[in-house]
Short mmCIF file of C-alpha atoms and ligand atoms in Angstrom, two decimals:
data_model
loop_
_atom_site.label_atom_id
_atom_site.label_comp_id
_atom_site.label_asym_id
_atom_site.label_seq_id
_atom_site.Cartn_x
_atom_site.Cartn_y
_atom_site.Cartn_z
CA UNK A 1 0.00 0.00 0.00
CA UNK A 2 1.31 3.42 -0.59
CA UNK A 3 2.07 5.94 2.17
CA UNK A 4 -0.22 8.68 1.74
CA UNK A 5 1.50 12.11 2.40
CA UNK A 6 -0.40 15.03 2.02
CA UNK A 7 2.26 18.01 1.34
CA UNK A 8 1.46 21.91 2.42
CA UNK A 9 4.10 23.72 0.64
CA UNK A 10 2.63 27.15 2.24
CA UNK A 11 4.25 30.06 1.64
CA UNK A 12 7.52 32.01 0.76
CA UNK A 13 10.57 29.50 0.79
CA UNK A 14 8.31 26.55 1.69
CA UNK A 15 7.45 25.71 -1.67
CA UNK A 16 10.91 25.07 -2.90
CA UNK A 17 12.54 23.39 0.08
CA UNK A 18 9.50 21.47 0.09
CA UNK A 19 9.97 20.08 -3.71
CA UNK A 20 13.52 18.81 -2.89
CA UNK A 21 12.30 17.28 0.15
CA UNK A 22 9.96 15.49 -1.87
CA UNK A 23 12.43 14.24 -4.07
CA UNK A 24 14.47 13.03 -1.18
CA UNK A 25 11.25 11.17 -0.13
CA UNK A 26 11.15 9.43 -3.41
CA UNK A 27 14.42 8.37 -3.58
CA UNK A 28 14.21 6.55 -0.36
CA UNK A 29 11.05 5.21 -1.44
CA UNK A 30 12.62 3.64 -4.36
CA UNK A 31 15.18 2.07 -2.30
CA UNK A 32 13.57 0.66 0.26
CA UNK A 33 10.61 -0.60 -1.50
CA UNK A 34 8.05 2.00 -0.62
CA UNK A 35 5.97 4.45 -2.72
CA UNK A 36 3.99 7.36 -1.88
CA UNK A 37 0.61 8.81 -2.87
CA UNK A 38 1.14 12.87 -2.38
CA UNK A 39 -1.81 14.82 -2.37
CA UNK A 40 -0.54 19.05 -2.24
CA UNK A 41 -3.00 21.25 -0.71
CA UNK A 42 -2.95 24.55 0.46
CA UNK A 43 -2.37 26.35 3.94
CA UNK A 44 -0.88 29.69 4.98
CA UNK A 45 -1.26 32.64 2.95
CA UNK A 46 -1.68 30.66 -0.48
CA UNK A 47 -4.73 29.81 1.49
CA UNK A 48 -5.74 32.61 2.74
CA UNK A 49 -5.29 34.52 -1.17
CA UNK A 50 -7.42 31.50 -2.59
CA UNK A 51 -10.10 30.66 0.03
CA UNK A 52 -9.77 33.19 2.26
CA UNK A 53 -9.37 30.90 5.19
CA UNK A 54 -5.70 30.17 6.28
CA UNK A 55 -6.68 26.63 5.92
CA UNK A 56 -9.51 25.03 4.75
CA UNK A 57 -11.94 22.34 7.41
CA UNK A 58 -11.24 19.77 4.42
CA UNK A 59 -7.66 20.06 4.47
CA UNK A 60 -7.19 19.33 7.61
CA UNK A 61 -9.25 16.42 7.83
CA UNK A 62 -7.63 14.67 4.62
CA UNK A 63 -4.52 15.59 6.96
CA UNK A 64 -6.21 13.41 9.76
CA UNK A 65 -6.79 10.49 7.42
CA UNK A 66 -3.01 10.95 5.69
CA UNK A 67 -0.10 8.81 6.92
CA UNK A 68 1.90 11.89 7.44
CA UNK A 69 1.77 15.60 6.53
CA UNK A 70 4.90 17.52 4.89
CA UNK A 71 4.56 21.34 5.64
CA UNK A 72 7.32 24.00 4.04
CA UNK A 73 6.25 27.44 5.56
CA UNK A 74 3.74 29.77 6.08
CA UNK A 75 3.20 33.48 6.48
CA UNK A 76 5.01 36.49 4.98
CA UNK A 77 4.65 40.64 4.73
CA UNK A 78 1.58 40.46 2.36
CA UNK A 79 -0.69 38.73 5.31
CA UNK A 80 0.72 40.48 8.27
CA UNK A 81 -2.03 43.11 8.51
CA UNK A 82 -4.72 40.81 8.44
CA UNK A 83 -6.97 40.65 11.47
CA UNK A 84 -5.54 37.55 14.05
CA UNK A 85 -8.53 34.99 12.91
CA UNK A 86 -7.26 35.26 9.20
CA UNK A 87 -3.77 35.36 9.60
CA UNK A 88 -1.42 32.52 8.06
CA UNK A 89 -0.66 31.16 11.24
CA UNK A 90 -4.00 29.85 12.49
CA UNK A 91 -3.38 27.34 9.71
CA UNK A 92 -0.27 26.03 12.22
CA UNK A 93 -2.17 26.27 15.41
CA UNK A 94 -4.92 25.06 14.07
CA UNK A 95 -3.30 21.53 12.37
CA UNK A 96 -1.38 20.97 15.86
CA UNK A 97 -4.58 21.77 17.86
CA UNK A 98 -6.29 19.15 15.54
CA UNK A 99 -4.38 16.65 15.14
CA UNK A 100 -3.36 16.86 18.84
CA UNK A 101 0.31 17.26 18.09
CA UNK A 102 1.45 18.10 21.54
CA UNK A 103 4.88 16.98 21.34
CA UNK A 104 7.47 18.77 19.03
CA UNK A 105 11.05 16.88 18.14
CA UNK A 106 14.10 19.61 17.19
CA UNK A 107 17.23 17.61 17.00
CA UNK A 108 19.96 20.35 16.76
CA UNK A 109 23.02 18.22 15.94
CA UNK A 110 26.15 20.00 15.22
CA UNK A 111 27.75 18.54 11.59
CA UNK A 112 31.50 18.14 11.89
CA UNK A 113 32.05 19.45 8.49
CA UNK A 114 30.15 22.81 9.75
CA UNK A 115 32.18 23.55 12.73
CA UNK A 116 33.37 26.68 11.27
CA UNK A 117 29.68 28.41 10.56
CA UNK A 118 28.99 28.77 13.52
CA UNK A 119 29.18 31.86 15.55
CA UNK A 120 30.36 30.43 18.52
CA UNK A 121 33.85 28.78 18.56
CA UNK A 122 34.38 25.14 17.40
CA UNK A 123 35.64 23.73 20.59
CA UNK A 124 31.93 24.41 22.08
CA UNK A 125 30.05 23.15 19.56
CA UNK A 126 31.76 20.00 17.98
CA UNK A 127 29.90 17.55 19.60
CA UNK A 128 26.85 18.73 20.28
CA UNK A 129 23.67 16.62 20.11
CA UNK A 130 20.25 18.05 21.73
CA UNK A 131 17.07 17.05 21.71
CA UNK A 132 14.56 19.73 22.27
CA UNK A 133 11.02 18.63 23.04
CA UNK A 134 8.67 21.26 22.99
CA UNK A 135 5.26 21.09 24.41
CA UNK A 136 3.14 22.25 21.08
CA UNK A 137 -0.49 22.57 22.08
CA UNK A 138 -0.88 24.34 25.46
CA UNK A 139 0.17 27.86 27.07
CA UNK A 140 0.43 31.41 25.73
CA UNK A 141 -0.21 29.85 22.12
CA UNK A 142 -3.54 28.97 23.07
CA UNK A 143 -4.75 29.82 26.98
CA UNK A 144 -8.13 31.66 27.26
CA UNK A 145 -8.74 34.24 27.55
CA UNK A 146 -6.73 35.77 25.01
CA UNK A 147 -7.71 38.86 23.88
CA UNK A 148 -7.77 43.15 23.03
CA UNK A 149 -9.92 45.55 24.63
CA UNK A 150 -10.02 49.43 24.00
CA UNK A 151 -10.14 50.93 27.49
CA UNK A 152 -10.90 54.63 27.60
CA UNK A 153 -7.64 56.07 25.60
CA UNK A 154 -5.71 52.83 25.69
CA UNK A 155 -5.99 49.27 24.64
CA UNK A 156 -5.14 46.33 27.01
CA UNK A 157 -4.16 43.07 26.11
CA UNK A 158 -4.36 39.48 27.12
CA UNK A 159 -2.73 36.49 27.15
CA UNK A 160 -3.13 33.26 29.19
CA UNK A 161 -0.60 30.94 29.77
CA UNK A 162 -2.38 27.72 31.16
CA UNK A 163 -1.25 24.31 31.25
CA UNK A 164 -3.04 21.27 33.54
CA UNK A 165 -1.20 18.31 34.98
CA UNK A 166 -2.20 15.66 32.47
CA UNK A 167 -0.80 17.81 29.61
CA UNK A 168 2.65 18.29 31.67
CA UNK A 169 2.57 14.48 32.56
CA UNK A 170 2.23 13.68 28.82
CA UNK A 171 5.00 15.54 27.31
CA UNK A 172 7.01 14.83 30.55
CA UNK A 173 6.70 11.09 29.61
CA UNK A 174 7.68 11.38 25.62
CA UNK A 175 11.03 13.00 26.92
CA UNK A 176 12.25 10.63 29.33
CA UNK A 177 11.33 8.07 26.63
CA UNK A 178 13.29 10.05 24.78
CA UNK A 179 16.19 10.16 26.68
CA UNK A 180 16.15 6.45 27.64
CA UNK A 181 17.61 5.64 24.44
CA UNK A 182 20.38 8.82 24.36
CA UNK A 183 22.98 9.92 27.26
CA UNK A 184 19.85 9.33 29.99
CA UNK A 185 20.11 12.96 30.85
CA UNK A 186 16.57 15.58 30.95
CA UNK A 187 17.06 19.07 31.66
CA UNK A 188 13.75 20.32 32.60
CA UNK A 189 12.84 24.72 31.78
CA UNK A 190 10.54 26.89 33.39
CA UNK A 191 10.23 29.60 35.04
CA UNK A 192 9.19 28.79 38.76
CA UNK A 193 10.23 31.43 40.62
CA UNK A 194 7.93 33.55 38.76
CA UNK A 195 4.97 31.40 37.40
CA UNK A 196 2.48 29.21 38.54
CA UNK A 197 2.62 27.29 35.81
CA UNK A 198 6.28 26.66 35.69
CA UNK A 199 5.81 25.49 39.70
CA UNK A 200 3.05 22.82 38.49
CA UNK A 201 4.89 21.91 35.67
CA UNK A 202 8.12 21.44 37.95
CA UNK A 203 6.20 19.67 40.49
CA UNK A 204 4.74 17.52 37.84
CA UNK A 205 7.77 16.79 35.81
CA UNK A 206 9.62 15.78 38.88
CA UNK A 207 6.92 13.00 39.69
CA UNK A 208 6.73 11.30 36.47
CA UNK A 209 10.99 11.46 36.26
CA UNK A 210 10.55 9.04 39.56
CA UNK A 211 9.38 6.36 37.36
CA UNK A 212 12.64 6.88 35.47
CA UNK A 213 14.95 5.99 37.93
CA UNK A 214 17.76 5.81 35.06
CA UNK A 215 17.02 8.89 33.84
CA UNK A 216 19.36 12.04 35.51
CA UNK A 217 17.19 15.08 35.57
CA UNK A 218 17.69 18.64 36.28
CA UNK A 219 15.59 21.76 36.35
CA UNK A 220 16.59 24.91 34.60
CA UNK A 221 15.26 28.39 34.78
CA UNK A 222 14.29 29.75 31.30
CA UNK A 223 16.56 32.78 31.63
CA UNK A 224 19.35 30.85 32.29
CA UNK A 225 19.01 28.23 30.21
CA UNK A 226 19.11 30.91 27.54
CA UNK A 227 22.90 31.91 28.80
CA UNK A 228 24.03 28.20 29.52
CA UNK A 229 22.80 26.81 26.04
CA UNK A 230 25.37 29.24 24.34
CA UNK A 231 27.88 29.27 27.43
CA UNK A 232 28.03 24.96 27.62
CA UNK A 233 25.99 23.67 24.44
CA UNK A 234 27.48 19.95 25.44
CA UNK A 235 25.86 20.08 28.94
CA UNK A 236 22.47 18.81 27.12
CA UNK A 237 20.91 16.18 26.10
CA UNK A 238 17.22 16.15 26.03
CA UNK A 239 15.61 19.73 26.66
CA UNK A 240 12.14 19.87 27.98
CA UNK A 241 10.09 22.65 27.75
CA UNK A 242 6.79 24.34 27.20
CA UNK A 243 5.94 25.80 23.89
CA UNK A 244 7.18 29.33 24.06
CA UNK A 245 9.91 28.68 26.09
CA UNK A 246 10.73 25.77 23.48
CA UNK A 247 10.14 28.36 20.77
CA UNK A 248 12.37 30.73 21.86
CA UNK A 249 15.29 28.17 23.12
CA UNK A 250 14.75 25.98 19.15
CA UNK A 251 15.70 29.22 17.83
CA UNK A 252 18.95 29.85 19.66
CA UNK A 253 19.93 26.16 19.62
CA UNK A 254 19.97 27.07 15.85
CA UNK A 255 22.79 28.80 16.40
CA UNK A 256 24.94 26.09 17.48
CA UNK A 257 24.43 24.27 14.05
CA UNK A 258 25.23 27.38 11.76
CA UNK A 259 22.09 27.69 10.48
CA UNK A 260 18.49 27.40 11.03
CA UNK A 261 18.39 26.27 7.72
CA UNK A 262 19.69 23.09 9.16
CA UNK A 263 16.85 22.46 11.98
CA UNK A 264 14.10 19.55 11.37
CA UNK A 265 11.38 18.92 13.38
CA UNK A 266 8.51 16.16 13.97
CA UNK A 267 5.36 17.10 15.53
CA UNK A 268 3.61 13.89 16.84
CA UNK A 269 0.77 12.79 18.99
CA UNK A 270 -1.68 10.18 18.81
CA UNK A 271 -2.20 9.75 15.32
CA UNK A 272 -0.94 11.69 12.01
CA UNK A 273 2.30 13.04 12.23
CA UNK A 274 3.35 16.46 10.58
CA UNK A 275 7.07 17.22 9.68
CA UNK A 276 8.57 20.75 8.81
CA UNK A 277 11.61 22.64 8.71
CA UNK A 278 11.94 24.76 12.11
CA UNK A 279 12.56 27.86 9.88
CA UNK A 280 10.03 30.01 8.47
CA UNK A 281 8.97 30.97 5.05
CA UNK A 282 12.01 33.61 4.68
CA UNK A 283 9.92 36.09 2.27
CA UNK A 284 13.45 37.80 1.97
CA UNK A 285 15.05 34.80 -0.62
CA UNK A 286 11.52 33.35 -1.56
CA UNK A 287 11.55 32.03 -4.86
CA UNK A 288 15.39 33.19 -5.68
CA UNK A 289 16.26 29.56 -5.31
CA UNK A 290 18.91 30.10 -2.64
CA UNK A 291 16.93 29.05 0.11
CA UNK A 292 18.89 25.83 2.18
CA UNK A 293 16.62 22.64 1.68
CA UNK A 294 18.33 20.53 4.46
CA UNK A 295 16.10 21.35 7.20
CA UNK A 296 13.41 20.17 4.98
CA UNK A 297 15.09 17.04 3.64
CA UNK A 298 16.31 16.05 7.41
CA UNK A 299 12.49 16.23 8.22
CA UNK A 300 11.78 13.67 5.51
CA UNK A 301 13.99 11.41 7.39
CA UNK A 302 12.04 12.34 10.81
CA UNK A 303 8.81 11.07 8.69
CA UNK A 304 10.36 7.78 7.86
CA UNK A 305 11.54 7.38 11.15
CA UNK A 306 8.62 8.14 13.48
CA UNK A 307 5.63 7.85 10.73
CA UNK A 308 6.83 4.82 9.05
CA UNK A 309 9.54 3.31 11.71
CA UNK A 310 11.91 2.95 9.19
CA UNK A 311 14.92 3.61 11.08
CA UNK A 312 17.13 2.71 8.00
CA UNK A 313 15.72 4.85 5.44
CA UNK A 314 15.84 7.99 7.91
CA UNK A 315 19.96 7.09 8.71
CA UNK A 316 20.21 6.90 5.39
CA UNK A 317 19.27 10.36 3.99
CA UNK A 318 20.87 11.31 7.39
CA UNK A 319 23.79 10.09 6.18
CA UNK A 320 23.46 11.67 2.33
CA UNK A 321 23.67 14.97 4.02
CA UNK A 322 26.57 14.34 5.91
CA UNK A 323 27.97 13.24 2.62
CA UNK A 324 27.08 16.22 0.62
CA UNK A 325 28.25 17.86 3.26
CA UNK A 326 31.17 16.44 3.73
CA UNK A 327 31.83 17.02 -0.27
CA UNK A 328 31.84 20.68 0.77
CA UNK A 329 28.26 21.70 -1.08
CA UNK A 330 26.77 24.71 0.89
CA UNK A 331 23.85 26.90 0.16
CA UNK A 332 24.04 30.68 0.92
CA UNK A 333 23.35 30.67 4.87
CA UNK A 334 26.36 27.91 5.47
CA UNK A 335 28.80 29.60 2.67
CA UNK A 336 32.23 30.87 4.44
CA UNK A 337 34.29 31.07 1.39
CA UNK A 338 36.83 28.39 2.89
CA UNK A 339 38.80 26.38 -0.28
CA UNK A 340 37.01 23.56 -0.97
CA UNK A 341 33.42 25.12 -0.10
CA UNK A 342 31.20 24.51 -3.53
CA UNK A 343 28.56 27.76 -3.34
CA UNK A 344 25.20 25.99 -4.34
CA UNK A 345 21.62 26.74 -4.68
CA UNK A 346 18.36 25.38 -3.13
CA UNK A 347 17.86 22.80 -6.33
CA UNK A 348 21.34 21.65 -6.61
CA UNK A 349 21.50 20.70 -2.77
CA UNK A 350 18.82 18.66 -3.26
CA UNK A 351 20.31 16.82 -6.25
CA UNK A 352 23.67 15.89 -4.71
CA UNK A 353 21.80 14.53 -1.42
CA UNK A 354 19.51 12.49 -3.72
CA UNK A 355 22.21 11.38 -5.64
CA UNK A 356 24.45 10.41 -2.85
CA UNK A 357 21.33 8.75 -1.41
CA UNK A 358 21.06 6.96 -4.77
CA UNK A 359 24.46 5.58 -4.37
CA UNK A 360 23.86 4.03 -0.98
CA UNK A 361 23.27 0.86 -0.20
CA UNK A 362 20.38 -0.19 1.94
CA UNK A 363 22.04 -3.38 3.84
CA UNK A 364 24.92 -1.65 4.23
CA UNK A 365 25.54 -1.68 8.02
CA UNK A 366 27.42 1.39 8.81
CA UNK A 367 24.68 3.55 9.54
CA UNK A 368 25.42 3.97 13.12
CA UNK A 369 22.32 5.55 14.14
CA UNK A 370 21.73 8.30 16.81
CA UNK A 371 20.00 7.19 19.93
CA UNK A 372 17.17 8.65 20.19
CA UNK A 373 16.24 6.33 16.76
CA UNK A 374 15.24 3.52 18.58
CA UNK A 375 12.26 4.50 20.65
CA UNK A 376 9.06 2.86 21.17
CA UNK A 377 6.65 5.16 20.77
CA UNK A 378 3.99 3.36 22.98
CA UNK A 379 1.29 5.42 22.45
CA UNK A 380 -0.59 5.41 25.77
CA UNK A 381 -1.88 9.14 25.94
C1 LIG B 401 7.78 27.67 15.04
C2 LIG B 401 7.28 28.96 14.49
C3 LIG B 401 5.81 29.13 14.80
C4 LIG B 401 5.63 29.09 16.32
C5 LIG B 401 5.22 30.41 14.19
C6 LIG B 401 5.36 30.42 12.69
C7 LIG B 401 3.81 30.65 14.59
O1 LIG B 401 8.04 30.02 14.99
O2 LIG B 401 7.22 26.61 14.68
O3 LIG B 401 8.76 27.68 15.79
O4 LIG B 401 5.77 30.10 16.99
O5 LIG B 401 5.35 28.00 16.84
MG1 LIG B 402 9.73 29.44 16.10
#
């Protein structure tokens, strides 16, 4: 049976990282015996411009019935006036919300052949593996009330930031599951001395890390997990979070790598799961070709892995990036200028790693695969 994928390109770069993504897709396919039925639909702006919705009801339930959804990017200057309910976002909140996609995967994995892009010097970074799992349906995003009001000459604002134990204890759970299979290490962020959610979600993350008595864990404050992250990247291993905290921190991790344009991410929950590069529709390079495809070919290999469970498949476009890589191809965002750097666009990038995926072979057993590949996802929430 073929996997059925339904692809949101969305807006600005999405579209074109998206199509070499897809071609990454096929090329595993081919080699390890699986095809794929992709349906493209529309969410985001292109949504908004054709519809007039940021996502239609019937795209998101052929998205509930899909195997897995591939989304490029949404939003962009042309849509940034329009009132809240019609911007290109909703279409985001509105698929996680849905398809109750609470927990959000952003492996930020620091590529030896990369050491140098990086701002911060090589002898921090060159080893660093982190897995940031961000809670992805529950506080600021989407407490209630949330909401403007004109009061005499000013306006006043609210947002809530809400969270209840069983939506801690569920998250909580998918990263010491998590970290079972990698260095065994959870560094817990909040902000307790300040908020009462970060106190619950303390409280609550400390009694579910009891049943993980192999697990180390430590609690972070927000603020200076922000300053350690960049002081000692190597320190972490899995970094739990709630989801504007884990927006904030997925950005800086970023960093580490060289380039956003490097960051995949999986968000799962009980059924479909929807994979998209962490960065955002760049309007700035959009359709200039130029635009890095990695992040969006890495989360191809997140969709084999935790959609499919075909652990080989995702090590081994894993391993065609490293390769291309490795061969010195960079796009715009990871170009130093250093001899043996080969300046290359959006569509070329996607070639070589479907070409050096091409070249692979399947049984081969030196994929040595990162830990965090082998996890049961057990599915009890
Ligand atoms: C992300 C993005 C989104 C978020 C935006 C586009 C709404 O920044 O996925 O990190 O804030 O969650
Ligand atoms: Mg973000």
């Amino acid at each position: 049976m073929p996997k059925k994928i339904i692809v949101l390109p969305g807006d600005g770069v999405g579209p074109e990282v998206s199509r070499e993504a897809i071609k990454v897709l096929k090329t595993a396919g081919r080699k390890t015996g699986v095809s794929f039925d992709f349906l493209e639909l529309l969410a985001g702006g292109i949504s908004l411009d054709a519809y007039g919705v940021p996502i239609r009801e019937d795209v998101i339930d052929s998205c509930r019935k899909a195997d897995a959804v591939f989304l490029g990017a949404v939003g962009g200057p042309k849509w940034d006036n329009y009132p809240k309910e019609r911007r290109p976002e909703i279409s985001l909140f509105r698929l996680r919300k849905e398809l109750g996609l609470f927990t959000n995967l952003r492996p930020v994995r620091v590529y030896e052949a990369l050491k140098n892009c990086s701002t911060l010097r090589t002898d921090l970074i060159i080893g660093v593996d982190i897995l940031v799992v961000r809670e992805l349906t529950g506080g600021l995003y989407f407490g209630k009330p949330k909401f403007t009001e004109t009061m005499g000459r000013e306006e006043r604002a609210v947002d809530t930031m809400e969270y209840s134990t069983s939506e801690i204890e569920r998250i909580a759970r998918e990263a010491f599951r998590f970290a079972l299979n990698r260095r065994k290490y959870v560094v817990s962020v909040d902000k307790s001395n300040v908020l009462e959610t970060s106190q619950l979600w303390r409280k609550t993350v400390d009694r579910i890390g009891k049943q993980y008595p192999g697990i180390k864990l430590e609690h972070m404050l927000v603020d200076n997990t922000a300053m350690q992250l960049l002081r000692i990247p190597k320190h972490f291993d899995v970094l739990l979070t709630e989801n504007l905290f884990g927006d904030i921190l997925s950005d800086e991790a970023a960093v580490l790598t060289g380039s956003i344009g490097l960051l995949p991410s999986a968000s799962l929950g009980k059924g479909v799961g929807l994979y998209e590069p962490v960065h955002g529709s760049a309007p700035d390079i959009a359709g200039k070709n130029t635009a890095n495809p990695l992040a969006s070919i890495l989360s191809a290999a997140m969709m084999f892995r935790y959609s499919f469970q075909m652990e080989q498949a995702a090590l081994m476009i894993e391993k065609s990036v490293e390769e291309v890589l490795n061969k010195g191809y960079r796009t715009a965002d990871i170009y130093t200028g250093k001899s043996g750097e080969k300046s290359c666009c959006t569509r070329e990038m996607g070639d070589a790693v479907a070409e050096a995926l091409g070249g692979m072979n399947p049984s081969s057993r030196s994929f040595d695969g990162s830990p965090e590949n082998h996890v049961e996802r057990t599915g009890d929430q």
